[in-house]
Short mmCIF file of C-alpha atoms in Angstrom, two decimals:
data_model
loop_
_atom_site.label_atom_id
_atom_site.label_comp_id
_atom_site.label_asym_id
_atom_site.label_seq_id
_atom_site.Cartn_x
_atom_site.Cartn_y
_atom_site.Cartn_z
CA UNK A 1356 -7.38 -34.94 32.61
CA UNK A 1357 -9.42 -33.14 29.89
CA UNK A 1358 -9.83 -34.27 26.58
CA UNK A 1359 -9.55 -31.59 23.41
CA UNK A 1360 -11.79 -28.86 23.95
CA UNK A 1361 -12.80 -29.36 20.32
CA UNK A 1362 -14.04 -32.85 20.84
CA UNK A 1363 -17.38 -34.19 23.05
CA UNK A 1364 -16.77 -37.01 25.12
CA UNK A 1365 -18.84 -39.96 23.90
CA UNK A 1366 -22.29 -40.92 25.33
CA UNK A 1367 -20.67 -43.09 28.43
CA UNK A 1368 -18.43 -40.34 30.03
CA UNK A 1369 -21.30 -37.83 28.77
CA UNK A 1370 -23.66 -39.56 31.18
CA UNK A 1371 -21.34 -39.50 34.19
CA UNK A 1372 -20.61 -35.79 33.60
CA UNK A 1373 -19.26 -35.01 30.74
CA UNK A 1374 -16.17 -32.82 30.15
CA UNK A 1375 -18.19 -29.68 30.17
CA UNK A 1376 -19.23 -30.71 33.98
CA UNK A 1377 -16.13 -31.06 34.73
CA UNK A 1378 -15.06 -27.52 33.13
CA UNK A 1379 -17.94 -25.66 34.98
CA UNK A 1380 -16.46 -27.45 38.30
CA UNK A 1381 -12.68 -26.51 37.94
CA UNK A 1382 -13.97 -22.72 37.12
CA UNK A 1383 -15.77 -22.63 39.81
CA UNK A 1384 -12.62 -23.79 42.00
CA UNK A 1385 -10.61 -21.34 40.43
CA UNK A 1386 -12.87 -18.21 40.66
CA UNK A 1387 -12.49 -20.05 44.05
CA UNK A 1388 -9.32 -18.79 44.22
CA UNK A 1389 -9.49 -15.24 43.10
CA UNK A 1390 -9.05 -16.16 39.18
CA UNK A 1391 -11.59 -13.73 37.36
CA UNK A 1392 -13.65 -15.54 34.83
CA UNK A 1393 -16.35 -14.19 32.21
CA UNK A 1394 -19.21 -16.16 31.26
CA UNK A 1395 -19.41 -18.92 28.60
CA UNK A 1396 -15.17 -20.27 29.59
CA UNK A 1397 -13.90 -22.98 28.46
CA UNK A 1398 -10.54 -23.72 30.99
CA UNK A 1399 -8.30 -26.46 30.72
CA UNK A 1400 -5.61 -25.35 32.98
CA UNK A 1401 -5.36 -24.77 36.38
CA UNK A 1402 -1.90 -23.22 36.37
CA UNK A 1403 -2.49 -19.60 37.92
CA UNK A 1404 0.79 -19.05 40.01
CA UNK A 1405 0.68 -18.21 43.38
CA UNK A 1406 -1.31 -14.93 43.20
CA UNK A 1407 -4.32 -16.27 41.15
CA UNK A 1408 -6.43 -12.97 42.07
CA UNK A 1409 -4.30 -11.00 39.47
CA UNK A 1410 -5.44 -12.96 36.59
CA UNK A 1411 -8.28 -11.44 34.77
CA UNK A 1412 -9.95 -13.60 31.93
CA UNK A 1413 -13.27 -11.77 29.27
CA UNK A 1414 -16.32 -13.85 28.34
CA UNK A 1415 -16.08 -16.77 25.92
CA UNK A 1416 -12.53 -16.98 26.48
CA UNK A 1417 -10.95 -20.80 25.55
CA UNK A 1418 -7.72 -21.80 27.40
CA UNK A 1419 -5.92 -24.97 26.14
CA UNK A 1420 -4.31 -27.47 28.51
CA UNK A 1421 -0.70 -27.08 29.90
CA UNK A 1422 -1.00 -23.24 29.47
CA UNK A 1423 0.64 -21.24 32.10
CA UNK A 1424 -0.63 -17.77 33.95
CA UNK A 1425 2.96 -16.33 35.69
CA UNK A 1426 1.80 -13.56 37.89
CA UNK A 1427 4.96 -12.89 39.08
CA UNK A 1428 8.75 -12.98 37.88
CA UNK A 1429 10.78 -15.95 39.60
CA UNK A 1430 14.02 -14.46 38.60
CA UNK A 1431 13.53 -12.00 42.00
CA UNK A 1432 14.80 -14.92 43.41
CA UNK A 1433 18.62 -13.22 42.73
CA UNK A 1434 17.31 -9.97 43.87
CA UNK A 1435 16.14 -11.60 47.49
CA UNK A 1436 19.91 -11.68 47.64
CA UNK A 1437 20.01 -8.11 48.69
CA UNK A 1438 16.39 -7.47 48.84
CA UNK A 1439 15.10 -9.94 51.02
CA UNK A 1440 11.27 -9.47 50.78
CA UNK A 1441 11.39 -8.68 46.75
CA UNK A 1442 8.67 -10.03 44.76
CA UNK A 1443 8.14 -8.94 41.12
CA UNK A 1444 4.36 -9.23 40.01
CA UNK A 1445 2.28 -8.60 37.52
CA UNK A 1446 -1.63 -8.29 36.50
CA UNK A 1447 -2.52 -10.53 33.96
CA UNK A 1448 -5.88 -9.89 31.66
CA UNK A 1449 -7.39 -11.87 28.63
CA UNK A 1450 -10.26 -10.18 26.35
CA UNK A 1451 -13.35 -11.60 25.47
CA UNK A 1452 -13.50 -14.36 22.85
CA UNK A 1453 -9.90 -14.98 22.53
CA UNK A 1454 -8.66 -18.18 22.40
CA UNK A 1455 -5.36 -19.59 23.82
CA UNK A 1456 -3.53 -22.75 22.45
CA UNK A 1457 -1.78 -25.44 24.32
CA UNK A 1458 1.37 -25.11 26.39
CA UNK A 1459 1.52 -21.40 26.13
CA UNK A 1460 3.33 -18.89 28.85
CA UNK A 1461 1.58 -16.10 29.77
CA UNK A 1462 4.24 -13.68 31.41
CA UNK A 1463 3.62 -11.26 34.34
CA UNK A 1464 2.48 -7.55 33.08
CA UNK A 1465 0.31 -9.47 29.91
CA UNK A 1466 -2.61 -8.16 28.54
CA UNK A 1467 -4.44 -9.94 25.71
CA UNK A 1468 -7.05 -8.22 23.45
CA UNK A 1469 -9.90 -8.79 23.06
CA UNK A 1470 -10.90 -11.61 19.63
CA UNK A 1471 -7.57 -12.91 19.57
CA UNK A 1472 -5.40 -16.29 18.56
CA UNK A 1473 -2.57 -17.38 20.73
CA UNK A 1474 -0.64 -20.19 18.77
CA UNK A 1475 0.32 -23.26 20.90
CA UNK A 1476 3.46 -22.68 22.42
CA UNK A 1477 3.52 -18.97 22.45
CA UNK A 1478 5.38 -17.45 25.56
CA UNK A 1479 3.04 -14.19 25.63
CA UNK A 1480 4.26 -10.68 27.36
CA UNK A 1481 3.62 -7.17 26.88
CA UNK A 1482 0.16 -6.55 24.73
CA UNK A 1483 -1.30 -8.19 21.99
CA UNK A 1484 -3.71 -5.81 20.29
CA UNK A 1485 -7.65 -6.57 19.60
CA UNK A 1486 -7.90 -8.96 16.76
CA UNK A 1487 -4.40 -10.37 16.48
CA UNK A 1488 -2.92 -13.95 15.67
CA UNK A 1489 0.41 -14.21 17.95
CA UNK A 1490 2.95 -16.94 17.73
CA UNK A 1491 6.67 -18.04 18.76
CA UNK A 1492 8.67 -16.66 22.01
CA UNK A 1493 7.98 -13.97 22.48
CA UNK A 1494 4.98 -13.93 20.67
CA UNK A 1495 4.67 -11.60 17.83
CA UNK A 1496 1.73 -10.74 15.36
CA UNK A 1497 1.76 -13.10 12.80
CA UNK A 1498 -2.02 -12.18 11.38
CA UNK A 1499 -5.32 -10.85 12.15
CA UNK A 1500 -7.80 -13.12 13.91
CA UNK A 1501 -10.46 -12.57 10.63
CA UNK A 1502 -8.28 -13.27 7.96
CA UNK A 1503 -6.73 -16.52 10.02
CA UNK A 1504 -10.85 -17.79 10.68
CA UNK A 1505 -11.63 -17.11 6.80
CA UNK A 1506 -8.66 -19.35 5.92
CA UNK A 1507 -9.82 -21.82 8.33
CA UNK A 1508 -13.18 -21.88 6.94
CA UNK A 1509 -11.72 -22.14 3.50
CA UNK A 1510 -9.48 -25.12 4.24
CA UNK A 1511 -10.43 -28.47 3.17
CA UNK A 1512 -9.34 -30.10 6.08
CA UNK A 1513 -11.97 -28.13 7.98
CA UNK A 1514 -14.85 -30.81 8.93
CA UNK A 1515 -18.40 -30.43 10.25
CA UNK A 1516 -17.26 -33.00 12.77
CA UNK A 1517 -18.02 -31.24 16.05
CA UNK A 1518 -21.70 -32.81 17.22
CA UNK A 1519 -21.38 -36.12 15.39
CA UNK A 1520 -21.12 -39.59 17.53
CA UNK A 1521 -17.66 -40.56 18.32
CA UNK A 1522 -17.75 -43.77 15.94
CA UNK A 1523 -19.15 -41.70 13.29
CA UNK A 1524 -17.18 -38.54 13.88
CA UNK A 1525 -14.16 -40.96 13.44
CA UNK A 1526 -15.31 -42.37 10.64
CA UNK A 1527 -15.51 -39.33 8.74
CA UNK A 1528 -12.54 -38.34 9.73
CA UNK A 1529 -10.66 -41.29 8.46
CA UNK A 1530 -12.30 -41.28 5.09
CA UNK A 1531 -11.21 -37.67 4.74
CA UNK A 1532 -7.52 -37.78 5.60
CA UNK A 1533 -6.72 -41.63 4.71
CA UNK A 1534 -9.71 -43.09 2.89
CA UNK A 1535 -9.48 -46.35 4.80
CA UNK A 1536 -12.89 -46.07 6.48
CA UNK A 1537 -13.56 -47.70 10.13
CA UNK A 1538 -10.84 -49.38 12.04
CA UNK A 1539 -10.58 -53.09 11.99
CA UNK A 1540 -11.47 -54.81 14.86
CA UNK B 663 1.97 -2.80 -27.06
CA UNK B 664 -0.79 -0.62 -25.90
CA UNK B 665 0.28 1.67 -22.86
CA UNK B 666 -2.41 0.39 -20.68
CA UNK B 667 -0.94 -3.35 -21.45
CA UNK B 668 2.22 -2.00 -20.58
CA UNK B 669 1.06 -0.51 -17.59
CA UNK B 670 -0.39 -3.42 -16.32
CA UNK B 671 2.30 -5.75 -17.18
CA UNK B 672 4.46 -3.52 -15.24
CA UNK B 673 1.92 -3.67 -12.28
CA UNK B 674 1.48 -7.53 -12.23
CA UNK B 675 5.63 -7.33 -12.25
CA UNK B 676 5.93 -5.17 -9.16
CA UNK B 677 3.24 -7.34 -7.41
CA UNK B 678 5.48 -10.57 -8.72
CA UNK B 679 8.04 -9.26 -6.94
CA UNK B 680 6.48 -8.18 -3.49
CA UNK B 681 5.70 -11.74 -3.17
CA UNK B 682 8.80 -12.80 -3.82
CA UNK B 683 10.66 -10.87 -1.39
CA UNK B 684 7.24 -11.84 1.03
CA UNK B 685 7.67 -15.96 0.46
CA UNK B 686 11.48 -15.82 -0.25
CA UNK B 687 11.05 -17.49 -3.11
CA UNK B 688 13.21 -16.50 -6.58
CA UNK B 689 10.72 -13.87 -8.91
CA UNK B 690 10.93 -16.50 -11.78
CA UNK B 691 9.04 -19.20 -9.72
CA UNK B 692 6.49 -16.56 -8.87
CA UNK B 693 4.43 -16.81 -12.24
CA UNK B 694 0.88 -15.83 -13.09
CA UNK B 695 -0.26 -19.33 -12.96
CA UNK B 696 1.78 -20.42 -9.80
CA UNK B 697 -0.70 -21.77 -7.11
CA UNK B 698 -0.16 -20.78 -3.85
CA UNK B 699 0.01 -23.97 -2.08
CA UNK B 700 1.54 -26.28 -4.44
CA UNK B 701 4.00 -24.47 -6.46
CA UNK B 702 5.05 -21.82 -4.10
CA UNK B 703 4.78 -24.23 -0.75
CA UNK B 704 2.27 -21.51 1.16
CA UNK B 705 1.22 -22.60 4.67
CA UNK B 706 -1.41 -21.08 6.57
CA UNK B 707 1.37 -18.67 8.16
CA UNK B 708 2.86 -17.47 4.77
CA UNK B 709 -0.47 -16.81 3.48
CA UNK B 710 -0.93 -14.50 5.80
CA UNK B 711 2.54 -13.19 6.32
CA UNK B 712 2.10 -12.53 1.95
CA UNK B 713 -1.20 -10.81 2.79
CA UNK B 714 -0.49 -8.53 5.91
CA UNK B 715 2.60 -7.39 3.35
CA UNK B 716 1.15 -7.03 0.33
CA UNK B 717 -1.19 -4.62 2.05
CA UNK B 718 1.25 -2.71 4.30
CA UNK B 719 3.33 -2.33 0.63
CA UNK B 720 0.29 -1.00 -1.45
CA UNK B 721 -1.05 0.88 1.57
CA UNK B 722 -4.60 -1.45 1.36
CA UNK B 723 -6.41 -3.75 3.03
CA UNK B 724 -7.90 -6.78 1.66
CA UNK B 725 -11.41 -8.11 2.73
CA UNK B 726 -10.35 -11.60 4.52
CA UNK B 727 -12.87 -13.40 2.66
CA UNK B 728 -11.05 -12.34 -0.54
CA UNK B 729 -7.76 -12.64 1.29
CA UNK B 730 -8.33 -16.15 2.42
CA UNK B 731 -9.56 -17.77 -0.75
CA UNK B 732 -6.71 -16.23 -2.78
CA UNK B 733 -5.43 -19.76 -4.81
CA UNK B 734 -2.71 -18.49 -7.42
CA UNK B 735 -0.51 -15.54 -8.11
CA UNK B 736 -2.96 -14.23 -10.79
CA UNK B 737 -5.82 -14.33 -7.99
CA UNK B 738 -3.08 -12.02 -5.71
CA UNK B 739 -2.41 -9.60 -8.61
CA UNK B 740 -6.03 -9.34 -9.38
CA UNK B 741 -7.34 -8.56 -5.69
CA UNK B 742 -4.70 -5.92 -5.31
CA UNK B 743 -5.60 -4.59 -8.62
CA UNK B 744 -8.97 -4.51 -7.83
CA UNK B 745 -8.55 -2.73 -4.12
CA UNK B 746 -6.51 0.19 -5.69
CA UNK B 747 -8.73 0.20 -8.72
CA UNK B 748 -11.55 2.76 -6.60
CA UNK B 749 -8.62 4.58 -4.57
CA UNK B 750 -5.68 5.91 -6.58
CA UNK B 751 -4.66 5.76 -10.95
CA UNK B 752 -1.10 4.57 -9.63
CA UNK B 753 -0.08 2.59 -6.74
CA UNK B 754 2.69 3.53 -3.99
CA UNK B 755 5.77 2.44 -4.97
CA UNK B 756 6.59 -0.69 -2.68
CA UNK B 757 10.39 -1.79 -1.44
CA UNK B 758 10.42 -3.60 -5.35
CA UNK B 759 10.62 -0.18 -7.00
CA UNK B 760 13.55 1.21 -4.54
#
């Protein structure tokens, strides 16, 4: 449904709305539905569980697609067994200018800090401090958020790609990682 | 051998073998002139798990500008030389020394 948050759609889908259109629409549907939202979101998922009011995201927060907010605990399911109207829940919030990576879990009872990296994959619970770099299941602090952008910064397999033209943007990127300049066609 | 070459040699030693135990990697591949990414195999991960180590086991921290553009073991020895240069004469004696 959405492309990469890291890439612009070309001038074509640009003109008919664009996937940052698009974005600002599903937010809206989601705040909608009781998902808090800061300003500047970008939100790729629209995976909230079935109490979407308990979810809590900062400012500037990026959420990659197939990421999932669990606001409550399915496993109550065994408790209903003598418990009939059991239901476990929990809050869910996400600081300001964090970013999440695809596929993720975000479990019940999570808070994120604030500034923080959650690998792709990552099944989050518990807290992540301010400032961390969390991978694996459960996620666990792998690195601090500065010392993983510096590295990214330094790689050379970081490109000033972002605002070029699609053919051109591609082009680049070809010469850099296989040298065999534009496609044939 | 001049003491301070011996304490140094000693130094760059014990840092040798922090990363060693860090990148579980054998102390004789972890040389002076060993680069981090080809010779040792670092990712992006390691070279942060080696980092976040090397300054919970000398009790620093490295600026991440430093920290990230670290290339070879010599550049490692030499940062965490230089960070407990201004603090301390000798360093805290890290899981190598025990």
């Amino acid at each position: 449904m959405f492309t990469s948050i890291f890439r612009r759609r070309s001038k074509r889908s640009a003109g008919a709305g664009g996937w940052r259109t698009r974005n600002e629409r599903l937010i809206a549907r989601l705040r909608k539905r009781g998902v808090g939202i800061g300003e500047g979101c970008v939100i790729l998922t629209d995976q909230f569980s079935t109490e979407p009011y308990l979810v809590d995201i900062g400012d500037r927060v990026a959420v990659s697609g197939g990421t999932m907010f669990l606001t409550h605990d399915g496993a109550a399911w065994l408790l209903r067994r003598r418990r009939p109207a059991a239901q476990h829940l929990g809050r869910i919030t996400v600081g300001g200018d964090t970013f999440i990576g695809q596929n993720c879990i975000i479990l019940p009872g999570s808070r994120i800090g604030s500034h923080c990296i959650v690998g792709a994959g990552a099944v989050v619970r518990g807290t992540i401090p301010d400032n961390s770099v969390v991978m694996g299941n459960p996620a666990v602090v792998v690195g601090r958020t500065g010392l993983f952008l510096e590295m990214m910064d330094a790689s050379p397999d970081t490109l000033d790609t972002y605002d070029l033209p699609e053919d051109e943007r591609e082009r680049r990127i070809r010469r850099h990682f296989m040298d065999s300049g534009p496609k044939a066609t | 051998m001049q003491t301070h070459d011996v304490d140094h040699a000693e130094f760059d030693q014990r840092v040798r073998n922090e990363i060693a135990i860090l990148l579980h990697v054998p102390v004789e591949r972890v040389t002076p002139a060993a680069s981090l990414d080809v010779d040792l195999e670092v990712d992006s991960l390691l070279h942060m798990t080696m980092v976040m180590g090397l300054e919970r086991q000398f009790e620093i921290e490295l600026p991440d500008r430093d920290a990230a553009r670290l290339k070879s073991v010599a550049d490692v020895i030499e940062v965490v030389r230089r960070r407990l240069a201004g603090r301390s004469i000798t360093a805290p004696a890290t899981r190598a020394d025990r």
